[in-house]
Amino acid sequence: MSIDITLTVNGVSHPLAVDPHASLLHTVRDQVGLTGSKEGCDDSECGACMMLIDGRPVNACSYLAVQADGAEVTTVEGLADGNDLTPLQRAFLEKGGVQCGFCTPGMLISATALLRDHPRPTEDQIRIALSGNLCRCTGYDGIVAAVAAAAEQG
Amino acid sequence: MSTYVEARDVAAAVAAMADGARPVAGGTDLVVGARHGKAPLPESIVGIHRIPGLDGISVADGVVRIGALTSHAAILSSPELASATAGLLDASAIVGSHATRANGTLGGNVMNASPAMDTGAPLLCHDASVVLTGPGGTRRVGLAELWTGPGKTSASPDELMEAVELPLPPEGAGSAYVRLQYRRQMEIAVVGAAAYVEVSDGAVSAARVAITALTPVICRVPGSEEALVGRRLGSNDSVSGENPAVWTQTTEIGDAIHAAGQAAAAAATPISDVRASAGYRTAMAAVVTRRAVTAALTRATGGSVTVPASDWSER
Ligand SMILES: Cc1cc2nc3c(=O)[nH]c(=O)nc-3n(C[C@H](O)[C@H](O)[C@H](O)COP(=O)(O)OP(=O)(O)OC[C@H]3O[C@@H](n4cnc5c(N)ncnc54)[C@H](O)[C@@H]3O)c2cc1C
Ligand code: FES
Ligand code: FES
């Protein structure tokens, strides 16, 4: 049985029919067609799939799409304004926070949620907030530096 | 054929559950468990995550009430709970990652009934009960009667947990929860312990201790509690000092804290698994219990213990 839902993704509303067990990640990638959010573990461990639901960071691989019916979903594609990157995105580029880029969409979503709640985070707060986001490339220092730099630009 | 409905009120949720649907709140246990193959997703699911009035924290008539849908993040930002139930904040602060805490609820944590769940021991020490509503009405069940085995509760499948309730602690009370962990986030307790104490006239007037990941269900340790009640704390100067070592190791209360730890180790019947051997868990039961009692006493006597106490006690 499929269920009719409306997902508002990055401000655009999408009427969809989804399986009750479908994940929000697969729904957004396969039915909405936004593939910025990645699937790493499909198990809430790596954070590559993170989106915001009504502002809350969520591991979309392990969240039922039906539960997001009517909610505002933000993916990495929704952060920039056209070609204008956010200060956080620019800082990731400037500080070496991106290598292969697989973790980057989730890192950016996680850090966006952090900076909204804590505009001036300590290094420890940054590391705690990003602890659900794994990166196999950068060694994290560039990412932490990027979040700190974006916070300074406020 | 799988089905899903979203409940808009408690009655609708209970009706769906009576028809065989499993409730999902944040889904961080139910959906994630299915993801890593622990148990497949139930065929029939009822979303309870937006039922109005099931979240929120209130203090009235000496009772602290925490709605089932209250997230760990909301617990952490509640000033009422920070002063009344600091041990609960110690637990919510270390659940998963910030995404887990933003979505995971207290109701889901308690009803999932994992022997390693973090909010269980502090809630047990705060004498908490759950408010369950089913087709036949509403009842209150103490946590010791709720948890019947790993992943098992005495709630019937058509009972929705509406809230956790606990008595508002008096002046001079303090609580803390400490877990042994290999890392600070995205971790499961290797072992854990919580303590609640009341201090009056320079002595421990009430004590409750509970242990985590050491028994099939999280449980109180009467031997630890008896070791503490009635013991004098020594002079106020040494008690409220930043360095608890001064008073925990050399005084009457220091001996009592040590005995409380030994009693916790004696009560432990842990398993050996990939995370730790049973022997190591038993040895560490004493350590985390001493740390939890020390942190609770420090809070009860006006000292500062930052949340989460697990980090504080390793500093
Ligand atoms: C990456 C990760 C890390 C985690 N780390 C920790 C940790 O460190 N410590 C810890 O304790 N837990 C941890 N958890 C487990 C989980 O996040 C918590 O237990 C959380 O509080 C569960 O809440 P939920 O709303 O997501 O539960 P759900 O998954 O929605 O529900 C859990 C269970 O409770 C039932 N249920 C939920 N609400 C009710 C209700 N109101 N009435 C009746 N039944 C109900 C559901 O049917 C289900 O069986 C972790 C999970 C993940 C994915
Ligand atoms: S894919 Fe969702 S957390 Fe890894
Ligand atoms: S940049 Fe490659 S995983 Fe992080």
Coordinates of C-alpha atoms and ligand atoms in Angstrom, one line a residue:
Chain A
M1 CA 0.0 0.0 0.0
S2 CA 1.4 3.4 -0.8
I3 CA 0.6 6.5 1.2
D4 CA 0.0 10.0 -0.2
I5 CA 2.2 12.6 1.4
T6 CA 3.5 16.1 0.7
L7 CA 7.2 16.7 1.3
T8 CA 8.3 20.3 1.2
V9 CA 12.0 20.1 0.2
N10 CA 14.0 23.3 0.1
G11 CA 10.8 25.3 -0.1
V12 CA 9.3 23.3 -3.0
S13 CA 6.3 21.2 -2.3
H14 CA 6.2 17.6 -3.7
P15 CA 3.0 15.5 -3.6
L16 CA 4.3 11.9 -3.5
A17 CA 3.0 8.4 -3.1
V18 CA 5.4 6.4 -0.9
D19 CA 5.7 3.0 0.7
P20 CA 5.1 3.2 4.5
H21 CA 8.6 1.7 5.0
A22 CA 10.4 3.9 2.6
S23 CA 13.2 6.0 4.1
L24 CA 13.2 9.8 3.7
L25 CA 16.7 9.5 2.1
H26 CA 15.5 7.2 -0.7
T27 CA 12.4 9.2 -1.2
V28 CA 14.3 12.5 -1.6
R29 CA 17.0 10.9 -3.8
D30 CA 14.8 8.7 -6.0
Q31 CA 11.4 10.4 -6.1
V32 CA 12.2 14.1 -5.6
G33 CA 15.5 13.7 -7.5
L34 CA 17.8 15.5 -5.2
T35 CA 21.0 13.4 -4.8
G36 CA 23.1 15.7 -2.7
S37 CA 22.3 13.7 0.4
K38 CA 24.4 10.5 0.4
E39 CA 23.9 7.0 1.7
G40 CA 26.9 5.7 3.6
C41 CA 25.8 3.2 6.2
D42 CA 22.0 3.2 6.0
D43 CA 22.1 2.8 9.7
S44 CA 22.4 6.2 11.5
E45 CA 26.2 5.8 12.1
C46 CA 27.8 8.0 9.4
G47 CA 25.7 11.1 8.9
A48 CA 26.2 11.3 5.1
C49 CA 22.4 11.4 4.7
M50 CA 21.6 14.2 7.2
M51 CA 18.8 16.6 6.4
L52 CA 16.9 19.1 8.5
I53 CA 13.3 18.4 9.3
D54 CA 11.6 21.6 10.6
G55 CA 15.1 22.6 11.5
R56 CA 16.1 19.4 13.4
P57 CA 19.1 17.5 12.1
V58 CA 17.9 14.0 11.1
N59 CA 19.6 10.8 9.8
A60 CA 17.3 10.6 6.8
C61 CA 18.4 7.0 6.0
S62 CA 16.7 5.8 9.1
Y63 CA 13.7 8.2 9.1
L64 CA 10.4 7.1 7.6
A65 CA 9.3 9.4 4.7
V66 CA 5.7 9.2 5.9
Q67 CA 6.7 10.8 9.2
A68 CA 7.9 13.8 7.3
D69 CA 4.5 14.4 5.7
G70 CA 3.8 18.1 5.8
A71 CA 7.2 19.0 7.2
E72 CA 9.8 21.4 5.9
V73 CA 12.8 19.4 4.7
T74 CA 16.2 21.0 4.0
T75 CA 18.9 19.2 2.1
V76 CA 22.4 20.4 1.2
E77 CA 20.9 21.7 -2.1
G78 CA 18.8 24.1 -0.1
L79 CA 21.7 25.9 1.8
A80 CA 23.1 28.1 -1.0
D81 CA 21.2 30.8 -2.7
G82 CA 21.7 30.0 -6.3
N83 CA 25.5 30.2 -6.8
D84 CA 25.9 32.2 -3.6
L85 CA 27.4 29.8 -1.1
T86 CA 26.7 30.3 2.6
P87 CA 29.7 31.5 4.7
L88 CA 29.9 27.9 6.1
Q89 CA 30.1 26.4 2.6
R90 CA 32.8 28.9 1.6
A91 CA 34.8 28.2 4.8
F92 CA 34.7 24.4 4.0
L93 CA 36.4 25.2 0.7
E94 CA 38.9 27.7 2.1
K95 CA 39.9 25.6 5.1
G96 CA 40.3 22.3 3.4
G97 CA 37.1 20.8 4.9
V98 CA 36.4 18.9 1.6
Q99 CA 38.4 16.2 0.0
C100 CA 36.3 13.5 -1.7
G101 CA 33.2 15.3 -0.7
F102 CA 31.1 12.3 0.3
C103 CA 30.6 13.4 3.9
T104 CA 30.3 17.1 3.0
P105 CA 26.5 17.3 2.5
G106 CA 25.9 15.8 6.0
M107 CA 28.7 17.8 7.6
L108 CA 27.2 21.0 6.2
I109 CA 23.7 20.1 7.5
S110 CA 25.0 19.2 10.9
A111 CA 27.1 22.3 11.2
T112 CA 24.3 24.5 10.0
A113 CA 22.1 23.2 12.8
L114 CA 24.9 23.7 15.3
L115 CA 25.6 27.3 14.3
R116 CA 21.9 28.1 14.4
D117 CA 21.7 26.9 18.1
H118 CA 25.2 28.0 19.0
P119 CA 26.4 30.9 16.9
R120 CA 29.8 31.0 18.7
P121 CA 30.6 27.4 19.5
T122 CA 33.8 26.3 21.3
E123 CA 36.0 23.7 19.5
D124 CA 34.6 21.1 21.9
Q125 CA 31.0 22.0 20.9
I126 CA 31.9 21.7 17.3
R127 CA 33.5 18.3 17.7
I128 CA 30.5 17.0 19.8
A129 CA 28.0 18.3 17.2
L130 CA 29.9 16.7 14.4
S131 CA 30.4 13.4 16.2
G132 CA 27.6 11.7 14.2
N133 CA 29.3 12.6 10.9
L134 CA 32.2 10.4 9.8
C135 CA 34.8 11.6 7.3
R136 CA 37.4 9.1 5.8
C137 CA 39.5 11.8 4.2
T138 CA 40.2 15.0 6.0
G139 CA 41.2 14.0 9.5
Y140 CA 38.5 16.4 10.6
D141 CA 40.8 19.3 11.5
G142 CA 39.9 21.2 8.3
I143 CA 36.2 20.7 8.9
V144 CA 36.4 21.9 12.5
A145 CA 38.5 24.9 11.4
A146 CA 35.9 25.7 8.7
V147 CA 33.0 25.7 11.2
A148 CA 35.0 27.9 13.6
A149 CA 35.8 30.3 10.8
A150 CA 32.2 30.5 9.7
A151 CA 31.1 31.2 13.2
E152 CA 33.6 34.0 13.4
Q153 CA 32.2 35.6 10.3
G154 CA 28.8 35.1 12.0
Chain B
M1 CA 1.1 -5.3 3.1
S2 CA 2.4 -2.6 5.3
T3 CA 0.3 0.3 6.6
Y4 CA 0.9 3.6 8.3
V5 CA -1.4 6.1 9.9
E6 CA -0.6 9.3 11.8
A7 CA -2.4 9.8 15.1
R8 CA -3.5 13.3 15.9
D9 CA -4.5 12.5 19.5
V10 CA -4.0 9.9 22.2
A11 CA -7.4 8.2 21.5
A12 CA -6.5 7.7 17.8
A13 CA -3.1 6.3 18.7
V14 CA -4.6 3.9 21.3
A15 CA -7.2 2.8 18.8
A16 CA -4.6 2.1 16.1
M17 CA -2.5 0.2 18.7
A18 CA -5.5 -1.8 19.7
D19 CA -5.7 -2.8 16.0
G20 CA -2.2 -4.0 16.1
A21 CA -0.1 -1.0 15.1
R22 CA 3.3 -0.2 16.7
P23 CA 3.8 3.4 17.7
V24 CA 6.8 5.2 16.3
A25 CA 8.0 8.5 17.8
G26 CA 11.6 9.6 16.7
G27 CA 12.2 6.2 15.2
T28 CA 15.8 6.1 16.4
D29 CA 15.3 2.7 17.9
L30 CA 12.4 1.2 15.9
V31 CA 13.5 2.3 12.4
V32 CA 17.3 2.0 13.1
G33 CA 16.8 -1.4 14.6
A34 CA 15.2 -2.5 11.3
R35 CA 18.0 -0.9 9.4
H36 CA 20.7 -3.0 11.0
G37 CA 18.7 -6.1 10.9
K38 CA 17.7 -6.4 14.6
A39 CA 14.0 -6.7 13.9
P40 CA 12.1 -6.0 10.7
L41 CA 9.8 -2.9 10.7
P42 CA 6.3 -3.8 12.0
E43 CA 3.8 -4.2 9.2
S44 CA 1.4 -1.8 10.8
I45 CA 2.8 1.5 12.2
V46 CA 1.2 4.5 13.9
G47 CA 3.1 7.8 13.9
I48 CA 2.7 9.5 17.3
H49 CA 5.4 12.1 16.8
R50 CA 3.0 15.1 16.3
I51 CA 0.3 14.4 18.9
P52 CA -0.2 17.7 20.6
G53 CA 0.4 17.9 24.4
L54 CA 2.6 14.7 24.5
D55 CA 5.7 16.7 24.7
G56 CA 6.7 19.3 27.2
I57 CA 7.9 19.5 30.8
S58 CA 5.9 20.8 33.8
V59 CA 6.3 21.0 37.5
A60 CA 3.1 21.2 39.6
D61 CA 2.0 20.1 43.0
G62 CA 5.4 18.5 43.7
V63 CA 5.4 16.4 40.6
V64 CA 7.7 16.8 37.6
R65 CA 6.0 15.6 34.4
I66 CA 7.9 15.0 31.2
G67 CA 5.8 14.2 28.2
A68 CA 6.6 11.0 26.3
L69 CA 7.5 12.9 23.1
T70 CA 10.0 15.2 24.9
S71 CA 13.3 14.9 23.0
H72 CA 16.7 14.5 24.6
A73 CA 17.5 17.9 23.2
A74 CA 14.5 19.4 24.9
I75 CA 15.5 17.8 28.2
L76 CA 18.9 19.3 27.9
S77 CA 17.6 22.8 27.5
S78 CA 15.1 22.7 30.3
P79 CA 16.1 24.9 33.3
E80 CA 13.5 23.1 35.5
L81 CA 15.1 19.7 34.9
A82 CA 18.6 21.1 35.2
S83 CA 18.0 21.9 38.8
A84 CA 15.5 19.1 39.7
T85 CA 16.9 16.1 37.8
A86 CA 20.5 16.8 36.8
G87 CA 21.1 13.0 36.5
L88 CA 18.6 12.8 33.7
L89 CA 20.5 15.6 31.8
D90 CA 23.7 13.6 32.3
A91 CA 22.0 10.8 30.4
S92 CA 20.2 12.7 27.6
A93 CA 23.5 14.6 26.9
I94 CA 25.3 11.5 25.8
V95 CA 22.5 9.7 23.8
G96 CA 23.8 9.2 20.3
S97 CA 24.7 12.4 18.3
H98 CA 22.9 15.7 18.2
A99 CA 20.6 14.3 15.5
T100 CA 19.7 11.4 17.8
R101 CA 19.0 13.8 20.6
A102 CA 16.9 16.1 18.4
N103 CA 14.6 13.2 17.3
G104 CA 14.9 10.5 20.0
T105 CA 12.3 10.8 22.7
L106 CA 12.2 10.0 26.4
G107 CA 9.2 7.8 25.8
G108 CA 11.0 5.8 23.1
N109 CA 14.1 5.4 25.3
V110 CA 12.0 4.1 28.3
M111 CA 9.6 1.9 26.3
N112 CA 12.5 0.4 24.3
A113 CA 13.6 -1.1 27.6
S114 CA 17.2 -1.7 26.7
P115 CA 19.4 -2.7 29.7
A116 CA 22.0 -0.3 28.4
M117 CA 19.7 2.7 27.8
D118 CA 21.0 5.9 29.4
T119 CA 17.9 7.6 30.9
G120 CA 16.8 4.4 32.8
A121 CA 19.1 4.5 35.8
P122 CA 18.7 8.2 36.7
L123 CA 14.9 7.9 36.2
L124 CA 14.8 4.9 38.5
C125 CA 16.8 6.8 41.1
H126 CA 14.3 9.6 40.9
D127 CA 11.5 7.2 41.7
A128 CA 9.9 7.8 38.3
S129 CA 6.8 6.1 37.0
V130 CA 5.2 6.1 33.6
V131 CA 1.6 7.2 32.7
L132 CA 0.1 4.5 30.4
T133 CA -3.2 5.0 28.6
G134 CA -4.9 2.1 26.9
P135 CA -8.5 1.3 25.8
G136 CA -9.4 0.7 29.4
G137 CA -8.1 4.0 30.8
T138 CA -5.0 5.4 32.4
R139 CA -2.7 3.9 35.0
R140 CA 0.7 4.7 36.5
V141 CA 3.4 2.1 36.7
G142 CA 6.7 2.4 38.5
L143 CA 9.8 1.8 36.3
A144 CA 10.8 -1.3 38.4
E145 CA 7.5 -2.9 37.5
L146 CA 7.6 -1.6 33.9
W147 CA 10.8 -3.3 32.7
T148 CA 10.5 -7.1 32.7
G149 CA 13.5 -8.1 30.6
P150 CA 15.8 -6.9 27.9
G151 CA 13.5 -5.1 25.4
K152 CA 10.4 -6.2 27.4
T153 CA 7.9 -4.2 29.4
S154 CA 4.7 -5.0 31.3
A155 CA 2.8 -2.4 29.2
S156 CA 0.3 -4.1 27.0
P157 CA 0.7 -3.5 23.2
D158 CA -2.3 -1.2 23.2
E159 CA -1.0 1.1 25.9
L160 CA 0.5 4.4 24.9
M161 CA 3.0 6.0 27.3
E162 CA 1.9 9.6 27.8
A163 CA 4.5 10.8 30.3
V164 CA 7.1 10.1 32.9
E165 CA 6.4 11.5 36.3
L166 CA 8.6 11.8 39.3
P167 CA 8.5 13.6 42.7
L168 CA 10.0 17.1 42.7
P169 CA 13.2 16.6 44.8
P170 CA 13.5 18.7 48.0
E171 CA 16.2 21.2 48.8
G172 CA 19.5 19.4 49.5
A173 CA 18.9 16.7 46.9
G174 CA 21.3 15.9 44.0
S175 CA 21.5 13.3 41.3
A176 CA 24.0 12.2 38.7
Y177 CA 24.5 9.5 36.0
V178 CA 27.9 8.3 34.9
R179 CA 28.6 5.8 32.1
L180 CA 31.9 4.1 31.2
Q181 CA 32.4 4.8 27.5
Y182 CA 35.2 4.4 24.9
R183 CA 34.2 7.7 23.3
R184 CA 32.0 10.6 24.4
Q185 CA 29.3 10.4 21.7
M186 CA 27.8 7.8 19.4
E187 CA 28.4 5.3 22.2
I188 CA 26.6 2.7 24.2
A189 CA 27.2 2.4 27.9
V190 CA 29.9 -0.3 28.6
V191 CA 28.5 0.0 32.2
G192 CA 26.7 2.9 34.0
A193 CA 25.4 4.0 37.3
A194 CA 23.1 6.7 38.7
A195 CA 22.8 8.0 42.2
Y196 CA 20.2 10.2 43.9
V197 CA 21.0 11.6 47.4
E198 CA 19.4 13.9 49.9
V199 CA 21.7 15.6 52.4
S200 CA 20.4 17.2 55.6
D201 CA 22.3 18.3 58.7
G202 CA 25.6 17.2 57.2
A203 CA 24.6 13.6 56.6
V204 CA 23.0 11.5 53.9
S205 CA 19.3 11.3 54.7
A206 CA 18.2 9.3 51.6
A207 CA 20.1 7.5 48.8
R208 CA 19.1 5.6 45.7
V209 CA 21.6 3.9 43.4
A210 CA 20.8 2.1 40.1
I211 CA 23.1 0.3 37.6
T212 CA 23.1 0.2 33.8
A213 CA 24.3 -2.6 31.4
L214 CA 25.1 -4.8 34.4
T215 CA 21.9 -6.7 34.9
P216 CA 19.1 -7.9 32.4
V217 CA 17.0 -4.9 33.4
I218 CA 18.3 -1.7 34.9
C219 CA 17.8 -2.0 38.7
R220 CA 18.3 -0.4 42.1
V221 CA 21.1 -1.6 44.4
P222 CA 19.8 -1.7 48.0
G223 CA 23.3 -2.6 49.3
S224 CA 24.8 0.6 47.9
E225 CA 21.9 2.6 49.3
E226 CA 22.3 1.2 52.8
A227 CA 26.0 1.9 52.7
L228 CA 25.3 5.6 52.2
V229 CA 22.3 6.4 54.4
G230 CA 23.1 8.0 57.7
R231 CA 26.8 8.7 56.9
R232 CA 28.2 12.1 57.7
L233 CA 29.8 14.2 55.1
G234 CA 32.5 16.0 57.1
S235 CA 32.9 19.7 57.1
N236 CA 31.1 21.9 54.6
D237 CA 34.4 23.3 53.3
S238 CA 35.8 20.0 52.2
V239 CA 32.4 18.8 50.8
S240 CA 31.6 21.6 48.4
G241 CA 35.2 21.9 47.1
E242 CA 35.8 21.5 43.4
N243 CA 38.1 18.5 44.1
P244 CA 36.0 15.7 45.4
A245 CA 39.0 13.5 46.0
V246 CA 39.7 15.5 49.2
W247 CA 36.6 14.3 50.9
T248 CA 35.7 11.1 49.1
Q249 CA 38.8 9.1 49.9
T250 CA 39.7 9.9 53.5
T251 CA 36.4 10.5 55.4
E252 CA 33.5 8.6 56.7
I253 CA 31.6 9.3 53.5
G254 CA 34.6 8.2 51.5
D255 CA 34.4 4.8 53.1
A256 CA 30.7 4.7 52.4
I257 CA 31.2 5.6 48.8
H258 CA 33.7 2.8 48.5
A259 CA 31.3 0.4 50.1
A260 CA 28.5 1.5 47.7
G261 CA 30.7 0.7 44.8
Q262 CA 31.6 -2.7 46.1
A263 CA 27.9 -3.4 46.6
A264 CA 27.1 -2.5 43.0
A265 CA 29.9 -4.8 41.8
A266 CA 28.4 -7.6 44.0
A267 CA 24.9 -7.0 42.5
A268 CA 26.2 -7.1 38.9
T269 CA 25.5 -10.1 36.6
P270 CA 26.9 -8.7 33.3
I271 CA 27.4 -10.4 30.0
S272 CA 30.6 -10.7 28.0
D273 CA 30.4 -9.2 24.6
V274 CA 32.5 -7.4 22.0
R275 CA 32.5 -4.3 24.1
A276 CA 33.8 -5.7 27.4
S277 CA 34.1 -9.0 29.3
A278 CA 31.9 -9.7 32.3
G279 CA 34.8 -9.5 34.6
Y280 CA 35.8 -6.0 33.4
R281 CA 32.2 -4.9 33.6
T282 CA 31.9 -6.1 37.2
A283 CA 35.1 -4.3 38.2
M284 CA 34.0 -1.1 36.5
A285 CA 30.6 -1.3 38.2
A286 CA 32.3 -0.2 41.4
V287 CA 34.1 2.6 39.6
V288 CA 31.1 4.2 37.9
T289 CA 29.0 3.8 41.1
R290 CA 31.6 5.7 43.1
R291 CA 31.7 8.4 40.4
A292 CA 28.0 8.7 40.3
V293 CA 27.6 8.9 44.0
T294 CA 30.4 11.5 44.3
A295 CA 28.8 13.6 41.6
A296 CA 25.4 13.4 43.2
L297 CA 26.7 14.4 46.6
T298 CA 28.7 17.2 45.1
R299 CA 25.5 18.6 43.5
A300 CA 23.5 18.0 46.6
T301 CA 25.9 20.1 48.6
G302 CA 26.0 23.0 46.1
G303 CA 29.2 22.0 44.3
S304 CA 29.4 22.3 40.5
V305 CA 29.3 19.2 38.4
T306 CA 29.0 20.0 34.7
V307 CA 26.7 18.0 32.4
P308 CA 27.4 15.3 31.4
A309 CA 28.9 14.0 34.7
S310 CA 30.6 11.2 32.7
D311 CA 33.0 13.9 31.3
W312 CA 33.3 15.6 34.7
S313 CA 34.3 12.5 36.5
E314 CA 37.0 11.7 33.9
R315 CA 38.5 15.1 34.0
Ligands
LIG1 C1 23.1 6.4 16.4 C2 22.3 6.1 17.6 C3 22.8 6.3 18.9 C4 22.1 6.0 20.0 N1 22.7 6.2 21.2 C5 22.0 6.0 22.4 C6 22.6 6.2 23.6 O1 23.8 6.6 23.7 N2 21.9 5.9 24.8 C7 20.6 5.5 24.7 O2 20.0 5.2 25.7 N3 20.0 5.3 23.5 C8 20.7 5.5 22.3 N4 20.1 5.3 21.1 C9 18.7 4.8 21.1 C10 17.6 5.8 20.9 O3 18.0 6.9 20.2 C11 16.9 6.2 22.2 O4 16.4 5.1 22.9 C12 15.7 7.2 21.9 O5 15.4 7.9 23.0 C13 14.5 6.4 21.3 O6 13.4 7.3 21.1 P1 12.6 7.3 19.8 O7 11.5 8.3 20.0 O8 13.4 7.5 18.6 O9 12.0 5.8 19.8 P2 11.2 5.0 18.7 O10 12.2 4.3 17.9 O11 10.2 5.8 18.0 O12 10.5 3.9 19.7 C14 11.2 3.0 20.4 C15 10.3 1.9 21.0 O13 9.4 2.5 21.9 C16 8.0 2.4 21.5 N5 7.5 3.7 21.8 C17 7.9 4.9 21.5 N6 7.2 5.8 22.1 C18 6.2 5.2 22.8 C19 5.1 5.7 23.6 N7 4.9 7.0 23.8 N8 4.3 4.7 24.2 C20 4.5 3.4 23.9 N9 5.5 2.9 23.2 C21 6.4 3.8 22.6 C22 8.1 2.1 20.0 O14 7.0 1.3 19.5 C23 9.4 1.3 19.9 O15 9.2 0.0 20.3 C24 20.8 5.6 19.9 C25 20.2 5.4 18.7 C26 20.9 5.7 17.5 C27 20.3 5.6 16.2
FES2 S1 23.5 6.8 5.6 FE1 22.4 7.7 7.2 S2 23.7 7.8 8.8 FE2 24.9 6.7 7.3
FES3 S1 35.9 14.4 2.5 FE1 35.9 12.3 1.9 S2 34.7 11.4 3.5 FE2 34.9 13.5 4.2

